[in-house]
Amino acid sequence: NAEYMGVVSLCVLLAKMSTVLRGLLCVVLLGAAAAKVEFDINRLHLVDSDSSSGNFFFRGNIPKLNGAFIYDQLVAGMRQVAKTEANVDLPADFRIVDISFLNELPIIGDTDDIHLEDNYFAEHADHGEFLRMPLFGLPANPNSLPGSLRTTLLRSVWAVDRLPEKLRHFKSMLAQKNAKSTVFYVHCEYGCDRTGEFSGAYALQYLNKSIDEAWTTNVQKCGRAPNFLSRNALEWYCFYLKEVNGMPIPSCKISAGL
C-alpha cells in the first residue's frame, strides 16, 4: 500500500546517505530542538495574491514574542510588507489562516509553539483559524541517485511530507472567494527551512520560477540558505513536477554556489 511504499522509499534514501550526512541530519534535528527564535519582521514577505478571491499569501517565521502569540504585530507587519513589497493595501478587515509546518516529534521541540497558536485561535475564532501542515524535508539529494531509481521514488517519496497534496489544497484555498478576504500566513520556526521548502515548491509550480530562482528567493527572504533537508525536498519536487506533472522544466539541480 501507499504507506508501506513510503516507508520503503525512505529506507532506500537513508541507505544512500553517507555516515557524515546522517550525522548532519542529527545535528540539524537537535539544533532545531535546542534553539528557539521569536518573530522577526525581516523574514515576513508577500509571496502571492489572488485578484479574483482577494486573498493573500505571506511567509515568515514563528509569530511569537515573549511566549505570546502576536496577532496585532503580525497584522501590522503584513500591512507594512504588502505596501512596501507590492504597493498593495490589505483590506480593512480580513481573517488570517495561520499555517504551521511545525511537528510534534519530541526531538524537534515544536510542541509548545504548536499549542500556543492552536490555543490562540481556539480563543479568538473571529481572528481566523490555525492549520497544521507538518513538514520534515528529505534526507537524500535526488541528483545523487540513478535516474531510474529517482523516477521510481517520485510519488512514494512524499509519503511523509505529502507536499504535492498540501500544495494543491493550499492553492485551492487561496483561490476560494470568501465573505471577507483571507490572508494566509505560512511559517516554521525560523521561516527558512520548512517554509523555504513549501514556498519554493509553490514558486516552481505556480509562479513559473526556475529551480535557481526559487532557491535564490528563499535565501534572500530568509537571510540564509535553507538546510539540506529543504534543499533536497525542493529538488525532489522539481523532478516531480517535471516527470509526473509534465512541466517543461529544464533543470532540477540548484546551481553550485547558490
GROMACS .gro file of C-alpha atoms in nm:
model
  258
    1ASN     CA    1   0.000   0.000   0.000
    2ALA     CA    2   0.099   0.366  -0.018
    3GLU     CA    3   0.213   0.385   0.344
    4TYR     CA    4   0.432   0.076   0.306
    5MET     CA    5   0.587   0.208  -0.015
    6GLY     CA    6   0.654   0.539   0.158
    7VAL     CA    7   0.849   0.361   0.431
    8VAL     CA    8   1.040   0.160   0.173
    9SER     CA    9   1.126   0.480  -0.014
   10LEU     CA   10   1.259   0.648   0.297
   11CYS     CA   11   1.465   0.341   0.383
   12VAL     CA   12   1.620   0.346   0.037
   13LEU     CA   13   1.702   0.714   0.073
   14LEU     CA   14   1.854   0.667   0.417
   15ALA     CA   15   2.062   0.376   0.287
   16LYS     CA   16   2.201   0.608   0.020
   17MET     CA   17   2.314   0.861   0.279
   18SER     CA   18   2.673   0.863   0.398
   19THR     CA   19   2.762   0.836   0.766
   20VAL     CA   20   2.857   1.204   0.763
   21LEU     CA   21   2.522   1.302   0.616
   22ARG     CA   22   2.335   1.102   0.878
   23GLY     CA   23   2.540   1.284   1.139
   24LEU     CA   24   2.447   1.618   0.987
   25LEU     CA   25   2.081   1.518   0.997
   26CYS     CA   26   2.107   1.453   1.370
   27VAL     CA   27   2.280   1.789   1.421
   28VAL     CA   28   2.006   1.971   1.233
   29LEU     CA   29   1.730   1.799   1.431
   30LEU     CA   30   1.897   1.855   1.766
   31GLY     CA   31   1.970   2.215   1.675
   32ALA     CA   32   1.605   2.271   1.591
   33ALA     CA   33   1.511   2.132   1.932
   34ALA     CA   34   1.763   2.343   2.122
   35ALA     CA   35   1.743   2.680   1.950
   36LYS     CA   36   1.419   2.877   1.951
   37VAL     CA   37   1.354   3.208   1.783
   38GLU     CA   38   1.092   3.478   1.804
   39PHE     CA   39   0.909   3.683   1.544
   40ASP     CA   40   1.134   3.871   1.302
   41ILE     CA   41   0.960   4.114   1.066
   42ASN     CA   42   1.259   4.095   0.831
   43ARG     CA   43   1.150   3.740   0.746
   44LEU     CA   44   0.792   3.843   0.670
   45HIS     CA   45   0.728   3.861   0.293
   46LEU     CA   46   0.442   3.861   0.045
   47VAL     CA   47   0.463   3.557  -0.183
   48ASP     CA   48   0.149   3.580  -0.396
   49SER     CA   49  -0.209   3.701  -0.412
   50ASP     CA   50  -0.525   3.605  -0.599
   51SER     CA   51  -0.705   3.900  -0.755
   52SER     CA   52  -1.026   3.702  -0.808
   53SER     CA   53  -1.063   3.586  -0.450
   54GLY     CA   54  -0.897   3.886  -0.287
   55ASN     CA   55  -0.674   3.655  -0.081
   56PHE     CA   56  -0.305   3.693   0.003
   57PHE     CA   57  -0.015   3.456   0.075
   58PHE     CA   58   0.262   3.560   0.316
   59ARG     CA   59   0.560   3.367   0.451
   60GLY     CA   60   0.753   3.429   0.770
   61ASN     CA   61   0.869   3.278   1.097
   62ILE     CA   62   0.703   3.190   1.425
   63PRO     CA   63   0.457   3.469   1.523
   64LYS     CA   64   0.560   3.470   1.888
   65LEU     CA   65   0.721   3.721   2.125
   66ASN     CA   66   0.791   3.661   2.492
   67GLY     CA   67   0.590   3.342   2.486
   68ALA     CA   68   0.274   3.501   2.343
   69PHE     CA   69   0.108   3.488   2.001
   70ILE     CA   70   0.139   3.836   1.845
   71TYR     CA   71  -0.175   3.888   1.640
   72ASP     CA   72  -0.159   4.270   1.633
   73GLN     CA   73   0.210   4.282   1.538
   74LEU     CA   74   0.156   4.019   1.268
   75VAL     CA   75  -0.133   4.211   1.112
   76ALA     CA   76   0.061   4.538   1.123
   77GLY     CA   77   0.365   4.369   0.973
   78MET     CA   78   0.167   4.220   0.686
   79ARG     CA   79   0.013   4.557   0.607
   80GLN     CA   80   0.357   4.715   0.604
   81VAL     CA   81   0.513   4.444   0.388
   82ALA     CA   82   0.225   4.441   0.137
   83LYS     CA   83   0.267   4.814   0.089
   84THR     CA   84   0.647   4.805   0.074
   85GLU     CA   85   0.689   4.500  -0.150
   86ALA     CA   86   0.385   4.528  -0.379
   87ASN     CA   87   0.235   4.873  -0.319
   88VAL     CA   88  -0.082   4.697  -0.210
   89ASP     CA   89  -0.316   4.796   0.071
   90LEU     CA   90  -0.461   4.499   0.254
   91PRO     CA   91  -0.838   4.515   0.315
   92ALA     CA   92  -0.951   4.696   0.626
   93ASP     CA   93  -1.098   4.371   0.757
   94PHE     CA   94  -0.969   4.021   0.684
   95ARG     CA   95  -0.926   3.685   0.850
   96ILE     CA   96  -0.597   3.505   0.898
   97VAL     CA   97  -0.532   3.141   0.822
   98ASP     CA   98  -0.217   3.059   1.016
   99ILE     CA   99  -0.049   2.755   0.858
  100SER     CA  100   0.226   2.592   1.061
  101PHE     CA  101   0.486   2.349   0.925
  102LEU     CA  102   0.595   2.254   1.279
  103ASN     CA  103   0.563   1.897   1.401
  104GLU     CA  104   0.521   1.723   1.733
  105LEU     CA  105   0.817   1.485   1.730
  106PRO     CA  106   0.981   1.527   2.074
  107ILE     CA  107   1.330   1.561   1.923
  108ILE     CA  108   1.223   1.864   1.721
  109GLY     CA  109   1.081   2.055   2.016
  110ASP     CA  110   0.796   2.232   1.830
  111THR     CA  111   0.513   2.116   2.054
  112ASP     CA  112   0.484   2.421   2.279
  113ASP     CA  113   0.465   2.659   1.982
  114ILE     CA  114   0.202   2.443   1.813
  115HIS     CA  115  -0.014   2.455   2.125
  116LEU     CA  116   0.041   2.831   2.157
  117GLU     CA  117  -0.107   2.900   1.814
  118ASP     CA  118  -0.378   2.639   1.843
  119ASN     CA  119  -0.495   2.781   2.176
  120TYR     CA  120  -0.490   3.139   2.048
  121PHE     CA  121  -0.725   3.073   1.758
  122ALA     CA  122  -0.945   2.848   1.971
  123GLU     CA  123  -0.997   3.152   2.195
  124HIS     CA  124  -1.011   3.410   1.913
  125ALA     CA  125  -1.204   3.239   1.633
  126ASP     CA  126  -1.306   3.580   1.499
  127HIS     CA  127  -0.942   3.641   1.401
  128GLY     CA  128  -0.917   3.332   1.182
  129GLU     CA  129  -0.800   2.973   1.217
  130PHE     CA  130  -0.493   2.761   1.275
  131LEU     CA  131  -0.399   2.480   1.035
  132ARG     CA  132  -0.115   2.231   1.064
  133MET     CA  133   0.081   2.103   0.764
  134PRO     CA  134   0.388   1.936   0.920
  135LEU     CA  135   0.698   1.919   0.700
  136PHE     CA  136   1.034   1.750   0.751
  137GLY     CA  137   1.224   1.775   0.423
  138LEU     CA  138   1.406   1.486   0.257
  139PRO     CA  139   1.741   1.335   0.357
  140ALA     CA  140   1.885   1.238   0.017
  141ASN     CA  141   1.955   1.457  -0.282
  142PRO     CA  142   1.769   1.334  -0.594
  143ASN     CA  143   2.058   1.436  -0.818
  144SER     CA  144   2.281   1.187  -0.634
  145LEU     CA  145   2.060   0.891  -0.726
  146PRO     CA  146   2.046   0.693  -1.052
  147GLY     CA  147   1.775   0.836  -1.276
  148SER     CA  148   1.574   0.514  -1.283
  149LEU     CA  149   1.566   0.489  -0.904
  150ARG     CA  150   1.475   0.855  -0.869
  151THR     CA  151   1.185   0.815  -1.111
  152THR     CA  152   1.061   0.509  -0.922
  153LEU     CA  153   1.055   0.707  -0.596
  154LEU     CA  154   0.899   1.028  -0.724
  155ARG     CA  155   0.550   0.950  -0.595
  156SER     CA  156   0.619   0.744  -0.283
  157VAL     CA  157   0.891   0.976  -0.152
  158TRP     CA  158   0.616   1.217  -0.044
  159ALA     CA  159   0.453   0.969   0.196
  160VAL     CA  160   0.566   1.179   0.495
  161ASP     CA  161   0.568   1.542   0.375
  162ARG     CA  162   0.280   1.493   0.126
  163LEU     CA  163   0.394   1.812  -0.042
  164PRO     CA  164   0.204   1.769  -0.373
  165GLU     CA  165  -0.123   1.716  -0.184
  166LYS     CA  166  -0.060   2.006   0.054
  167LEU     CA  167   0.021   2.247  -0.227
  168ARG     CA  168  -0.291   2.153  -0.423
  169HIS     CA  169  -0.504   2.206  -0.115
  170PHE     CA  170  -0.336   2.536  -0.034
  171LYS     CA  171  -0.376   2.668  -0.388
  172SER     CA  172  -0.747   2.583  -0.382
  173MET     CA  173  -0.788   2.770  -0.053
  174LEU     CA  174  -0.602   3.072  -0.192
  175ALA     CA  175  -0.837   3.080  -0.492
  176GLN     CA  176  -1.157   3.040  -0.289
  177LYS     CA  177  -1.362   3.358  -0.254
  178ASN     CA  178  -1.500   3.409   0.097
  179ALA     CA  179  -1.722   3.662   0.270
  180LYS     CA  180  -1.408   3.857   0.364
  181SER     CA  181  -1.054   3.841   0.231
  182THR     CA  182  -0.829   3.572   0.374
  183VAL     CA  183  -0.463   3.627   0.447
  184PHE     CA  184  -0.262   3.304   0.462
  185TYR     CA  185   0.049   3.311   0.678
  186VAL     CA  186   0.279   3.009   0.641
  187HIS     CA  187   0.572   2.953   0.872
  188CYS     CA  188   0.803   2.721   1.060
  189GLU     CA  189   1.029   2.834   1.346
  190TYR     CA  190   1.289   3.030   1.151
  191GLY     CA  191   1.090   3.098   0.835
  192CYS     CA  192   1.373   2.942   0.635
  193ASP     CA  193   1.385   2.566   0.609
  194ARG     CA  194   1.039   2.410   0.604
  195THR     CA  195   0.896   2.746   0.496
  196GLY     CA  196   1.153   2.751   0.216
  197GLU     CA  197   1.055   2.402   0.106
  198PHE     CA  198   0.688   2.496   0.075
  199SER     CA  199   0.733   2.847  -0.069
  200GLY     CA  200   1.000   2.733  -0.314
  201ALA     CA  201   0.782   2.446  -0.436
  202TYR     CA  202   0.491   2.688  -0.476
  203ALA     CA  203   0.713   2.919  -0.682
  204LEU     CA  204   0.816   2.631  -0.909
  205GLN     CA  205   0.460   2.515  -0.969
  206TYR     CA  206   0.255   2.834  -0.970
  207LEU     CA  207   0.490   3.129  -1.024
  208ASN     CA  208   0.683   2.982  -1.319
  209LYS     CA  209   1.017   3.012  -1.140
  210SER     CA  210   1.324   2.806  -1.220
  211ILE     CA  211   1.490   2.598  -0.950
  212ASP     CA  212   1.767   2.858  -0.916
  213GLU     CA  213   1.517   3.145  -0.895
  214ALA     CA  214   1.312   2.966  -0.631
  215TRP     CA  215   1.623   2.885  -0.428
  216THR     CA  216   1.770   3.235  -0.456
  217THR     CA  217   1.440   3.385  -0.341
  218ASN     CA  218   1.443   3.154  -0.039
  219VAL     CA  219   1.792   3.270   0.055
  220GLN     CA  220   1.701   3.636   0.010
  221LYS     CA  221   1.374   3.617   0.203
  222CYS     CA  222   1.524   3.427   0.494
  223GLY     CA  223   1.871   3.580   0.512
  224ARG     CA  224   2.045   3.243   0.488
  225ALA     CA  225   2.025   2.924   0.283
  226PRO     CA  226   1.766   2.668   0.396
  227ASN     CA  227   1.912   2.345   0.535
  228PHE     CA  228   1.995   2.045   0.318
  229LEU     CA  229   1.667   1.868   0.402
  230SER     CA  230   1.471   2.153   0.248
  231ARG     CA  231   1.714   2.194  -0.042
  232ASN     CA  232   1.674   1.825  -0.124
  233ALA     CA  233   1.295   1.844  -0.099
  234LEU     CA  234   1.287   2.138  -0.338
  235GLU     CA  235   1.489   1.948  -0.598
  236TRP     CA  236   1.273   1.639  -0.548
  237TYR     CA  237   0.961   1.847  -0.606
  238CYS     CA  238   1.114   1.993  -0.919
  239PHE     CA  239   1.163   1.641  -1.056
  240TYR     CA  240   0.808   1.554  -0.951
  241LEU     CA  241   0.669   1.848  -1.149
  242LYS     CA  242   0.888   1.764  -1.446
  243GLU     CA  243   0.842   1.388  -1.468
  244VAL     CA  244   0.499   1.330  -1.311
  245ASN     CA  245   0.315   1.652  -1.399
  246GLY     CA  246   0.496   1.702  -1.730
  247MET     CA  247   0.602   2.061  -1.668
  248PRO     CA  248   0.873   2.178  -1.913
  249ILE     CA  249   1.145   2.238  -1.654
  250PRO     CA  250   1.499   2.246  -1.800
  251SER     CA  251   1.692   2.170  -1.480
  252CYS     CA  252   1.620   2.040  -1.132
  253LYS     CA  253   1.967   2.091  -0.989
  254ILE     CA  254   2.037   2.403  -0.786
  255SER     CA  255   2.348   2.562  -0.932
  256ALA     CA  256   2.673   2.535  -0.737
  257GLY     CA  257   2.745   2.844  -0.532
  258LEU     CA  258   2.381   2.934  -0.466
   0.00000   0.00000   0.00000
